[in-house]
Structures are given as structure tokens and as C-alpha cells.
Coordinates of C-alpha atoms in Angstrom, one line a residue:
X1 CA 67.9 2.0 10.8
X2 CA 66.2 5.4 11.3
X3 CA 63.0 6.3 9.5
X4 CA 62.9 9.1 6.9
X5 CA 62.1 12.6 8.2
X6 CA 58.7 12.5 6.6
X7 CA 57.7 9.5 8.6
X8 CA 58.4 11.0 12.0
X9 CA 55.2 11.6 14.0
X10 CA 54.6 15.2 15.2
X11 CA 56.5 16.9 12.4
X12 CA 55.4 18.4 9.1
X13 CA 56.6 16.7 5.9
X14 CA 59.1 18.9 4.0
X15 CA 57.5 18.0 0.7
X16 CA 54.1 17.4 -0.7
X17 CA 52.9 13.9 0.2
X18 CA 49.9 12.0 -1.2
X19 CA 46.9 11.7 1.2
X20 CA 44.2 9.1 1.3
X21 CA 40.7 10.1 2.3
X22 CA 39.9 12.9 4.8
X23 CA 43.2 13.4 6.7
X24 CA 44.4 15.8 9.3
X25 CA 47.9 17.3 9.8
X26 CA 50.1 15.0 12.0
X27 CA 49.7 15.5 15.7
X28 CA 51.9 15.1 18.7
X29 CA 52.4 11.8 20.6
X30 CA 49.8 12.9 23.1
X31 CA 47.3 13.4 20.4
X32 CA 47.9 10.2 18.5
X33 CA 49.0 7.8 21.3
X34 CA 51.3 6.0 18.9
X35 CA 54.1 6.6 16.4
X36 CA 51.9 6.5 13.3
X37 CA 52.8 8.0 9.9
X38 CA 51.2 11.3 9.1
X39 CA 49.2 9.7 6.2
X40 CA 47.5 7.3 8.7
X41 CA 46.0 9.9 11.0
X42 CA 42.2 9.8 10.6
X43 CA 39.7 12.6 11.1
X44 CA 37.9 13.3 14.3
X45 CA 35.4 10.9 15.7
X46 CA 32.5 13.2 15.0
X47 CA 33.4 13.3 11.3
X48 CA 33.8 9.6 11.2
X49 CA 30.3 9.1 12.8
X50 CA 28.8 11.4 10.1
X51 CA 30.4 9.3 7.4
X52 CA 29.1 6.1 9.0
X53 CA 25.6 7.5 9.2
X54 CA 25.8 8.5 5.5
X55 CA 27.1 5.1 4.5
X56 CA 24.4 3.4 6.5
X57 CA 21.6 5.4 4.9
X58 CA 23.0 4.6 1.5
X59 CA 23.1 0.9 2.3
X60 CA 19.5 0.9 3.5
X61 CA 18.4 2.3 0.2
X62 CA 20.5 -0.2 -1.7
X63 CA 21.0 -2.7 -3.3
X64 CA 18.5 -2.5 -6.1
X65 CA 17.8 -6.0 -7.2
X66 CA 15.7 -5.5 -10.4
X67 CA 13.7 -3.0 -12.4
X68 CA 11.0 -2.9 -9.8
X69 CA 13.4 -0.8 -7.6
X70 CA 13.2 2.2 -9.8
X71 CA 12.2 5.2 -7.7
X72 CA 10.7 2.9 -5.1
X73 CA 12.4 4.7 -2.3
X74 CA 9.9 7.5 -2.8
X75 CA 7.0 5.2 -3.7
X76 CA 3.7 6.8 -2.8
X77 CA 5.0 10.4 -3.0
X78 CA 3.6 11.0 -6.4
X79 CA 0.9 13.6 -6.9
X80 CA 2.3 15.9 -4.2
X81 CA 0.6 19.0 -5.6
X82 CA -2.7 17.3 -6.6
X83 CA -4.5 18.6 -3.5
X84 CA -2.8 21.9 -3.0
X85 CA -5.3 24.8 -2.7
X86 CA -4.5 28.4 -1.5
X87 CA -1.0 27.3 -0.7
X88 CA -2.0 24.5 1.6
X89 CA -1.6 20.8 1.0
X90 CA -4.9 19.0 1.9
X91 CA -3.6 15.5 1.0
X92 CA -2.9 14.5 4.7
X93 CA -6.5 15.5 5.6
X94 CA -8.0 13.0 3.1
X95 CA -8.2 10.0 5.5
X96 CA -9.9 12.2 8.2
X97 CA -12.3 13.7 5.7
X98 CA -13.3 10.3 4.4
X99 CA -13.8 8.9 7.9
X100 CA -15.8 11.9 9.1
X101 CA -18.0 11.9 6.0
X102 CA -18.9 8.2 6.4
X103 CA -19.8 8.7 10.1
X104 CA -21.8 11.9 9.4
X105 CA -23.6 10.3 6.5
X106 CA -24.5 7.3 8.6
X107 CA -25.9 9.5 11.4
X108 CA -27.9 11.5 8.8
X109 CA -29.4 8.3 7.4
X110 CA -30.2 6.9 10.9
X111 CA -31.8 10.0 12.2
X112 CA -33.5 11.6 9.1
X113 CA -33.9 9.5 6.0
X114 CA -34.8 6.1 7.5
X115 CA -37.4 7.3 10.1
X116 CA -38.9 9.6 7.5
X117 CA -39.2 6.8 4.9
X118 CA -40.7 4.4 7.4
X119 CA -43.3 7.0 8.4
X120 CA -44.3 7.9 4.9
X121 CA -44.6 4.2 3.9
X122 CA -45.9 3.0 7.2
X123 CA -43.0 0.6 7.6
X124 CA -42.7 0.9 11.4
X125 CA -41.3 -2.6 11.7
X126 CA -38.6 -2.0 9.1
X127 CA -37.0 1.0 10.8
X128 CA -34.9 -0.9 13.3
X129 CA -33.5 -3.4 10.9
X130 CA -32.7 -0.8 8.3
X131 CA -31.0 1.4 10.9
X132 CA -29.0 -1.6 12.3
X133 CA -27.8 -2.6 8.8
X134 CA -26.8 0.9 7.8
X135 CA -25.0 1.8 11.1
X136 CA -23.3 -1.6 11.2
X137 CA -22.1 -1.3 7.7
X138 CA -20.7 2.2 8.4
X139 CA -19.1 1.0 11.7
X140 CA -17.3 -2.0 10.0
X141 CA -16.1 0.2 7.2
X142 CA -14.6 2.8 9.6
X143 CA -12.9 0.1 11.6
X144 CA -11.4 -1.4 8.4
X145 CA -10.3 2.1 7.4
X146 CA -8.6 2.6 10.7
X147 CA -6.9 -0.7 10.5
X148 CA -5.6 0.0 7.0
X149 CA -4.3 3.3 8.2
X150 CA -2.6 2.3 11.4
X151 CA -1.5 -1.3 10.8
X152 CA 1.9 -2.5 9.8
X153 CA 1.5 -3.4 6.1
X154 CA 4.0 -6.2 6.4
X155 CA 7.6 -5.1 6.9
X156 CA 10.3 -7.7 6.5
X157 CA 11.8 -8.6 9.8
X158 CA 15.3 -7.4 10.6
X159 CA 16.6 -10.7 11.8
X160 CA 15.5 -14.0 10.3
X161 CA 17.7 -17.1 10.5
X162 CA 15.6 -19.4 8.4
X163 CA 15.5 -19.6 4.6
X164 CA 12.3 -18.4 2.8
X165 CA 11.7 -20.0 -0.6
X166 CA 15.5 -20.3 -1.1
X167 CA 16.0 -16.6 -0.2
X168 CA 18.6 -15.7 2.4
X169 CA 17.3 -12.5 4.1
X170 CA 20.4 -12.2 6.2
X171 CA 22.5 -11.7 3.0
X172 CA 20.4 -8.8 1.8
X173 CA 18.0 -10.8 -0.5
X174 CA 14.3 -10.1 -0.4
X175 CA 11.1 -11.7 -1.7
X176 CA 10.4 -10.8 -5.3
X177 CA 7.2 -8.8 -4.5
X178 CA 8.7 -6.9 -1.6
X179 CA 9.5 -3.2 -2.1
X180 CA 10.8 -0.1 -0.4
X181 CA 8.4 2.6 0.8
X182 CA 9.2 6.1 1.9
X183 CA 7.1 5.6 5.0
X184 CA 9.0 2.6 6.4
X185 CA 12.6 1.7 7.0
X186 CA 12.3 -1.9 5.8
X187 CA 10.8 -3.3 2.7
X188 CA 7.1 -4.2 2.5
X189 CA 6.1 -7.8 1.6
X190 CA 3.7 -8.1 -1.2
X191 CA 3.8 -4.4 -1.8
X192 CA 0.6 -3.2 -3.6
X193 CA 0.5 0.6 -3.5
X194 CA 0.4 3.7 -1.4
X195 CA -3.2 4.8 -0.6
X196 CA -3.7 8.5 0.0
X197 CA -7.2 7.8 1.5
X198 CA -5.7 5.9 4.4
X199 CA -2.2 7.5 4.3
X200 CA -0.5 4.2 4.5
X201 CA 1.1 1.5 2.3
X202 CA -1.1 -1.4 1.3
X203 CA 0.8 -4.7 1.6
X204 CA 0.6 -8.3 2.8
X205 CA -0.9 -7.6 6.2
X206 CA -3.6 -5.1 5.3
X207 CA -4.5 -5.9 1.6
X208 CA -7.6 -8.0 2.5
X209 CA -8.9 -5.3 4.9
X210 CA -8.3 -2.7 2.2
X211 CA -10.5 -4.5 -0.4
X212 CA -13.2 -5.1 2.2
X213 CA -13.1 -1.4 3.0
X214 CA -13.7 -0.7 -0.7
X215 CA -16.6 -3.1 -0.6
X216 CA -18.0 -1.3 2.4
X217 CA -17.7 2.2 0.9
X218 CA -19.3 1.1 -2.4
X219 CA -22.2 -0.5 -0.4
X220 CA -22.6 2.7 1.7
X221 CA -22.8 4.8 -1.5
X222 CA -25.2 2.4 -3.2
X223 CA -27.5 2.2 -0.2
X224 CA -27.5 6.0 0.0
X225 CA -28.3 6.5 -3.6
X226 CA -31.2 4.0 -3.6
X227 CA -32.7 5.2 -0.3
X228 CA -32.3 8.9 -1.0
X229 CA -33.5 8.6 -4.6
X230 CA -36.6 6.8 -3.6
X231 CA -37.3 9.1 -0.7
X232 CA -36.7 12.2 -2.8
X233 CA -39.4 11.1 -5.3
X234 CA -41.9 10.5 -2.4
X235 CA -41.2 13.9 -0.9
X236 CA -41.6 15.6 -4.3
X237 CA -45.0 13.9 -4.8
X238 CA -46.2 15.0 -1.3
X239 CA -44.7 18.5 -1.6
X240 CA -42.5 18.2 1.5
X241 CA -39.8 20.5 0.2
X242 CA -38.2 21.3 3.6
X243 CA -37.2 17.7 4.2
X244 CA -36.0 17.5 0.6
X245 CA -32.9 19.6 1.3
X246 CA -31.2 17.0 3.6
X247 CA -32.1 14.2 1.3
X248 CA -30.7 15.9 -1.8
X249 CA -27.5 16.8 0.0
X250 CA -26.9 13.2 1.2
X251 CA -27.8 12.0 -2.3
X252 CA -25.1 14.2 -3.8
X253 CA -22.6 12.9 -1.2
X254 CA -23.5 9.3 -2.1
X255 CA -23.1 9.9 -5.8
X256 CA -19.7 11.5 -5.2
X257 CA -18.6 8.6 -3.0
X258 CA -19.6 6.1 -5.7
X259 CA -17.9 8.2 -8.4
X260 CA -14.6 8.0 -6.5
X261 CA -14.8 4.4 -5.1
X262 CA -16.3 2.4 -8.0
X263 CA -13.4 2.9 -10.4
X264 CA -10.9 2.1 -7.6
X265 CA -12.9 -1.0 -6.7
X266 CA -13.1 -2.2 -10.3
X267 CA -9.3 -1.9 -10.7
X268 CA -8.6 -3.9 -7.5
X269 CA -11.1 -6.6 -8.2
X270 CA -9.4 -7.1 -11.5
X271 CA -6.0 -7.3 -9.8
X272 CA -7.3 -9.7 -7.2
X273 CA -8.8 -11.9 -9.9
X274 CA -5.5 -12.1 -11.7
X275 CA -3.5 -12.4 -8.5
X276 CA -1.6 -9.2 -9.7
X277 CA -0.4 -6.4 -7.5
X278 CA -1.0 -2.7 -8.4
X279 CA 2.8 -2.2 -8.4
X280 CA 3.1 -4.9 -11.1
X281 CA 0.1 -3.5 -13.0
X282 CA 1.5 0.0 -13.0
X283 CA 4.9 -1.1 -14.4
X284 CA 3.2 -3.5 -17.0
X285 CA 5.4 -6.3 -15.8
X286 CA 2.9 -9.0 -16.8
X287 CA 1.8 -7.5 -20.1
X288 CA 2.7 -8.2 -23.7
X289 CA 1.9 -6.5 -27.0
X290 CA 0.9 -8.0 -30.3
X291 CA 1.3 -6.8 -33.9
X292 CA 4.5 -4.9 -33.0
X293 CA 7.6 -4.3 -35.1
X294 CA 9.2 -7.2 -33.3
X295 CA 6.3 -9.6 -33.7
X296 CA 3.5 -10.9 -31.4
X297 CA 3.8 -11.5 -27.6
X298 CA 6.5 -9.0 -27.1
X299 CA 7.0 -7.9 -23.4
X300 CA 5.9 -4.3 -23.0
X301 CA 9.2 -3.2 -21.4
X302 CA 11.1 -4.2 -24.6
X303 CA 9.3 -1.8 -26.8
X304 CA 10.8 1.5 -27.8
X305 CA 9.3 4.7 -26.5
X306 CA 7.4 5.7 -29.7
X307 CA 5.9 2.3 -30.2
X308 CA 5.1 2.0 -26.5
X309 CA 3.2 5.3 -26.4
X310 CA 1.3 4.4 -29.6
X311 CA 0.2 1.0 -28.3
X312 CA -0.6 2.4 -24.8
X313 CA -2.9 5.0 -26.4
X314 CA -4.6 2.2 -28.3
X315 CA -4.9 0.1 -25.2
X316 CA -3.2 -2.8 -27.0
X317 CA -1.4 -4.3 -24.0
X318 CA -2.6 -7.8 -23.1
X319 CA -2.2 -9.5 -19.8
X320 CA 0.0 -12.7 -20.0
X321 CA -0.5 -14.9 -17.0
X322 CA 2.6 -17.0 -17.9
X323 CA 4.8 -14.0 -17.1
X324 CA 3.4 -13.6 -13.6
X325 CA 5.9 -14.8 -10.9
X326 CA 3.0 -15.4 -8.5
X327 CA 0.9 -17.8 -10.5
X328 CA -0.1 -21.0 -8.7
X329 CA -0.1 -24.4 -10.2
X330 CA -3.7 -24.1 -11.1
X331 CA -7.3 -24.1 -9.9
X332 CA -6.9 -27.5 -8.2
X333 CA -4.0 -26.1 -6.1
X334 CA -6.1 -23.1 -5.0
X335 CA -9.1 -25.3 -4.1
X336 CA -7.0 -27.6 -2.0
X337 CA -5.4 -24.6 -0.3
X338 CA -8.9 -23.3 0.3
X339 CA -10.2 -26.5 1.9
X340 CA -7.2 -26.9 4.1
X341 CA -7.3 -23.3 5.4
X342 CA -11.1 -23.4 5.8
X343 CA -10.9 -26.6 7.8
X344 CA -8.1 -25.2 10.0
X345 CA -10.2 -22.0 10.6
X346 CA -13.2 -24.1 11.5
X347 CA -11.3 -26.3 13.9
X348 CA -9.7 -23.3 15.7
X349 CA -13.1 -21.6 16.0
X350 CA -14.7 -24.7 17.6
X351 CA -11.7 -25.0 19.9
X352 CA -11.9 -21.4 21.1
X353 CA -15.7 -21.1 21.4
X354 CA -16.3 -24.7 22.3
X355 CA -19.2 -24.8 19.8
X356 CA -19.9 -26.6 16.5
X357 CA -19.9 -24.3 13.5
X358 CA -19.9 -24.7 9.8
X359 CA -17.1 -23.9 7.5
X360 CA -16.5 -20.1 7.4
X361 CA -17.6 -19.5 3.9
X362 CA -16.8 -15.8 4.0
X363 CA -13.2 -16.6 5.1
X364 CA -13.0 -19.3 2.4
X365 CA -13.9 -16.8 -0.3
X366 CA -11.1 -14.4 0.6
X367 CA -8.6 -17.2 1.0
X368 CA -9.5 -18.2 -2.5
X369 CA -9.2 -14.8 -4.2
X370 CA -6.3 -13.5 -2.2
X371 CA -3.1 -15.5 -2.9
X372 CA -0.1 -14.6 -0.8
X373 CA 3.6 -14.8 -1.9

């Protein structure tokens, strides 16, 4: 039985036929290599490749599992025009400016303020310890800053064959606190926020170092304010106005540094104490409101816009630890975890260094206050 004329490869259909997808006119046998119907001839390989790339890009940004995925593909891109002056965006220069200022301030203290103070007060034996403390603090802070800026914040691995807390990563699932960032192709575990001062995402693998960096910056600013303030009073009493200029300039820098870092440090210490991430705090995921039109203990996201704005202005949102998905079973669980990890760290230290050492108290503290997923 012969096929209808419209089914013959290499000929135009005499009537309008439905098409499916992006099709080309039927070609000859040499072009197709088979007797295919005209409606089954696909587009060129280059077009197909473009479609595959577009589909792949769409799949990478999807699926969106919950409300936390809203706008997370561009997370950290907020405030684009905040540091635009004279048509130039200075936001990428913030990490370099912070690092250079810390190094320059440390050099100024080590070469000018500390020697001058020790000469005025006859503290010759205190000059070396003060210089060592100040330079060491600045060096550690700069190293932590570089680590936070360059380290992988904790991307989810592409291939993982084992189950993680009942989550099948091979099927597209992800840990609850992992989120997409515009800087990386894969989601970041324990996503906290994007920091413009290090130009990197803060996540599972650099969160501890980030908080330690904040501690170092606050200590640098506090040390500068105390030393410069005391030295400025001494110079004013003795009438040494020429040396007063460098002291006042560094004092102003220390005050500005504290004004920037202390509010950030306060926020993150509160988040660490509650085992809450900045991403969750920003979206009010663990907060409820009382004395609302729907009663007490109402989740914030269930409020209408007008009531939400009113209660937000009144700062009436209350943190509810029972809503947090990351809460442990209690203080006993944390203490047991602390002791186990501290003992493991002490054993590994003795094994590597072949020495007897006490429990690493500093490490224990940060194991206690930083809970992972």
C-alpha cells in the first residue's frame, strides 16, 4: 500500500500541515538519510545545542523547593548602586580597601603610636609585647579575611551516592538550609549571607572564620581607640602638636572601623547564640507575632501586608525557637557533642605533635556556639 503524497520524503506537502516544535522543510534522501515524514525533520544540530544549553541553565536554577528559594538565584546582588560614585561602582574594591586599611593601621601603630607612648611613659619593656600583640592580631585578621574571601563556602558535591539525613541528593533534593548563590553553580550548605566586605558567600565552610574575623576587627578598632585616645591626651598636655596629627587620624580610622563592625558583630553573635542563619533571620522564618488580628503566636509570614508593616515598625516580632529546623535536642546534647569533638581534637593533636596537651578550650568554645546542619 503506497503512502499518501504528503508523507513522501523530499516533496512539499500540497496542503497546510500541522508542525510540532521547531521544524524545517523536508529535505532530500541525502539530507535526511532515511524516509522520514516531513513533520519529523528536526532543526540543525547547532539550534538543538542552543536549546539544550537553555534547558540545562533552566534546570540548574530549578526546582524551587520552598519559600526560601525566592530570588535566591541573585542572592547577594542587592544594593548594587549603594557604592556608586561619579559613575563608578566601588563595591568590588571594598575587600581590598578593608585589608589595606588594616595593614596600614597596624604599621602606623607599630612604628608611631606604640614607640611614642613607651617613650613618654618610660615603658621601654612594654614596647615589644604591645607591638607583637598588635601586629599578630592584625596578621591573623587579614589571614581570616583572605580565607573568607577565597575559600569555597561549602558547595554541595555534584555526585554523592550516600543518603544524607534521609535526603537523596542524586534526585535533586538538598539540605534544608542550602541555597543558591549567584557566585556559584551549586547550592551552598548552611547558607548564611553574601558579604560585600570579602566579596564571597558565607556558608558552612567559612562561617566560623568569618565570625573570628569580626572579632579581630572589633579588637583592632578597640585597641586603636584606647591607645590613640590615651596618647592624644598625653600629647595635648605636653604640647606636642606635630605628633598629634598621626594619632588623631588613626583615632578617626579606629572609630569608623568600630562604627561599621560593631553592629555587624552584634547581629551575628545573636544569630550564633540562637543557632540561626542570617538568611532565616532576614526572611523572619523563626519569628511570630502576638496580639494580632489572628491571635497570639502567629507566624510572621501569615500576616497580611498592612499588619506586617505595622508590627515590623513596632518591632513586635518575637523569636520562636520551636519553629527553628536546626534546634538540637537541648543543652545536654550540645555538651556531649562538645566533649566528644574536644577529645577527638586533643587526641589528634597529641598524635600529630607527639606531645601531651590539654583540651583545646578555644576550639571547644566554637564547637559549642556553632552548630552545623
